[in-house]
């Protein structure tokens, strides 16, 4: 029985480790300026935790076999633990977790606590049950006022986010259901939600941030390759959560200018 348990534990350990090493289910390619650093941090974390996991499960299997029932039953001996060992593994775990946090926090903080550079592209993202809307402030660079009383999701775009069209700053605001971004320009995002918490997740951009009702959350990232990338909602937000899907179209600066001009003209 002890040997069977050892084999089962080792087999589970081997199989689960294999899928990570073989990258059977892995990230899509990263196309943002921070993607390489984020992936590096992720890899370091996975390797360190993988080593700990394999060692711990290996020892678990070995102990299950070594201390199996051999039939020569002694009276049970209860251990009250080993203070030295407990101090050592608690300290090692703390060093590992705090160390990984310290190593990863500059990348995390750079997108949140440092403002976007001047000249970045402002886009407001609004999450609602169950769609994403994107607003561009237009030539004046200012977002017009929105009013919760004007929100009408069935009319889409401007009405869906409750844009107050009587506000002069709202006149040139463009609201769309597909996000357009110029390549190699930093995007200055403002994330909002009108009903419940949503999470704006663009796997290719290694970008994920909650959109919270009542908050305007500022973050930024820089797409570095032209292409179409999927947006998902990564926060269980209701029955239609699974279909809360969108697209980011990263295009050349020229195409972006043309698209924005066409949208302005269509207003
Ligand atoms: Cu959602």
mmCIF file of N, CA, C and O and ligand atoms in Angstrom, residues 127-132 196-199 233-238 241 244, ligand 1:
data_model
loop_
_atom_site.group_PDB
_atom_site.id
_atom_site.type_symbol
_atom_site.label_atom_id
_atom_site.label_comp_id
_atom_site.label_asym_id
_atom_site.label_seq_id
_atom_site.Cartn_x
_atom_site.Cartn_y
_atom_site.Cartn_z
ATOM 1 N N UNK A 127 -16.919 49.112 -18.377
ATOM 2 C CA UNK A 127 -17.455 47.761 -18.352
ATOM 3 C C UNK A 127 -18.889 47.800 -17.859
ATOM 4 O O UNK A 127 -19.220 48.561 -16.962
ATOM 5 N N UNK A 128 -19.738 47.026 -18.515
ATOM 6 C CA UNK A 128 -21.121 46.906 -18.037
ATOM 7 C C UNK A 128 -21.615 45.518 -18.389
ATOM 8 O O UNK A 128 -21.042 44.844 -19.242
ATOM 9 N N UNK A 129 -22.697 45.113 -17.737
ATOM 10 C CA UNK A 129 -23.258 43.794 -18.019
ATOM 11 C C UNK A 129 -23.889 43.832 -19.401
ATOM 12 O O UNK A 129 -24.944 44.462 -19.557
ATOM 13 N N UNK A 130 -23.375 43.268 -20.480
ATOM 14 C CA UNK A 130 -22.155 42.473 -20.538
ATOM 15 C C UNK A 130 -21.396 42.921 -21.781
ATOM 16 O O UNK A 130 -21.374 42.223 -22.786
ATOM 17 N N UNK A 131 -20.853 44.110 -21.706
ATOM 18 C CA UNK A 131 -20.134 44.663 -22.855
ATOM 19 C C UNK A 131 -19.057 45.627 -22.380
ATOM 20 O O UNK A 131 -19.094 46.122 -21.253
ATOM 21 N N UNK A 132 -18.115 45.883 -23.285
ATOM 22 C CA UNK A 132 -17.078 46.885 -23.051
ATOM 23 C C UNK A 132 -17.301 48.049 -24.004
ATOM 24 O O UNK A 132 -17.588 47.838 -25.184
ATOM 25 N N UNK A 196 -21.523 46.436 -11.877
ATOM 26 C CA UNK A 196 -20.813 45.601 -10.905
ATOM 27 C C UNK A 196 -19.320 45.638 -11.252
ATOM 28 O O UNK A 196 -18.925 46.314 -12.204
ATOM 29 N N UNK A 197 -18.517 44.932 -10.487
ATOM 30 C CA UNK A 197 -17.079 44.904 -10.778
ATOM 31 C C UNK A 197 -16.823 44.017 -11.999
ATOM 32 O O UNK A 197 -17.315 42.897 -12.082
ATOM 33 N N UNK A 198 -16.097 44.569 -12.966
ATOM 34 C CA UNK A 198 -15.640 43.793 -14.116
ATOM 35 C C UNK A 198 -14.116 43.818 -14.091
ATOM 36 O O UNK A 198 -13.518 44.576 -13.333
ATOM 37 N N UNK A 199 -13.494 43.018 -14.926
ATOM 38 C CA UNK A 199 -12.041 43.053 -14.998
ATOM 39 C C UNK A 199 -11.602 43.067 -16.450
ATOM 40 O O UNK A 199 -11.919 42.153 -17.212
ATOM 41 N N UNK A 233 -13.615 39.573 -19.942
ATOM 42 C CA UNK A 233 -13.893 40.043 -18.592
ATOM 43 C C UNK A 233 -13.403 38.946 -17.659
ATOM 44 O O UNK A 233 -13.788 37.792 -17.800
ATOM 45 N N UNK A 234 -12.518 39.327 -16.729
ATOM 46 C CA UNK A 234 -11.922 38.319 -15.854
ATOM 47 C C UNK A 234 -12.512 38.370 -14.448
ATOM 48 O O UNK A 234 -11.884 37.952 -13.487
ATOM 49 N N UNK A 235 -13.707 38.928 -14.342
ATOM 50 C CA UNK A 235 -14.376 38.965 -13.040
ATOM 51 C C UNK A 235 -15.785 38.439 -13.255
ATOM 52 O O UNK A 235 -16.521 38.968 -14.093
ATOM 53 N N UNK A 236 -16.149 37.390 -12.514
ATOM 54 C CA UNK A 236 -17.482 36.809 -12.678
ATOM 55 C C UNK A 236 -18.519 37.889 -12.362
ATOM 56 O O UNK A 236 -18.650 38.312 -11.224
ATOM 57 N N UNK A 237 -19.216 38.381 -13.409
ATOM 58 C CA UNK A 237 -20.013 39.598 -13.233
ATOM 59 C C UNK A 237 -21.493 39.374 -13.497
ATOM 60 O O UNK A 237 -22.266 40.323 -13.543
ATOM 61 N N UNK A 238 -21.906 38.127 -13.666
ATOM 62 C CA UNK A 238 -23.327 37.867 -13.894
ATOM 63 C C UNK A 238 -23.506 36.744 -14.901
ATOM 64 O O UNK A 238 -22.538 36.132 -15.341
ATOM 65 N N UNK A 241 -21.531 36.798 -18.183
ATOM 66 C CA UNK A 241 -20.086 37.022 -18.028
ATOM 67 C C UNK A 241 -19.276 36.352 -19.142
ATOM 68 O O UNK A 241 -18.349 36.936 -19.690
ATOM 69 N N UNK A 244 -18.852 38.348 -22.318
ATOM 70 C CA UNK A 244 -18.387 39.730 -22.206
ATOM 71 C C UNK A 244 -16.996 39.819 -22.839
ATOM 72 O O UNK A 244 -15.974 39.802 -22.175
HETATM 73 CU CU1 LIG B 1 -17.822 41.578 -16.713
#
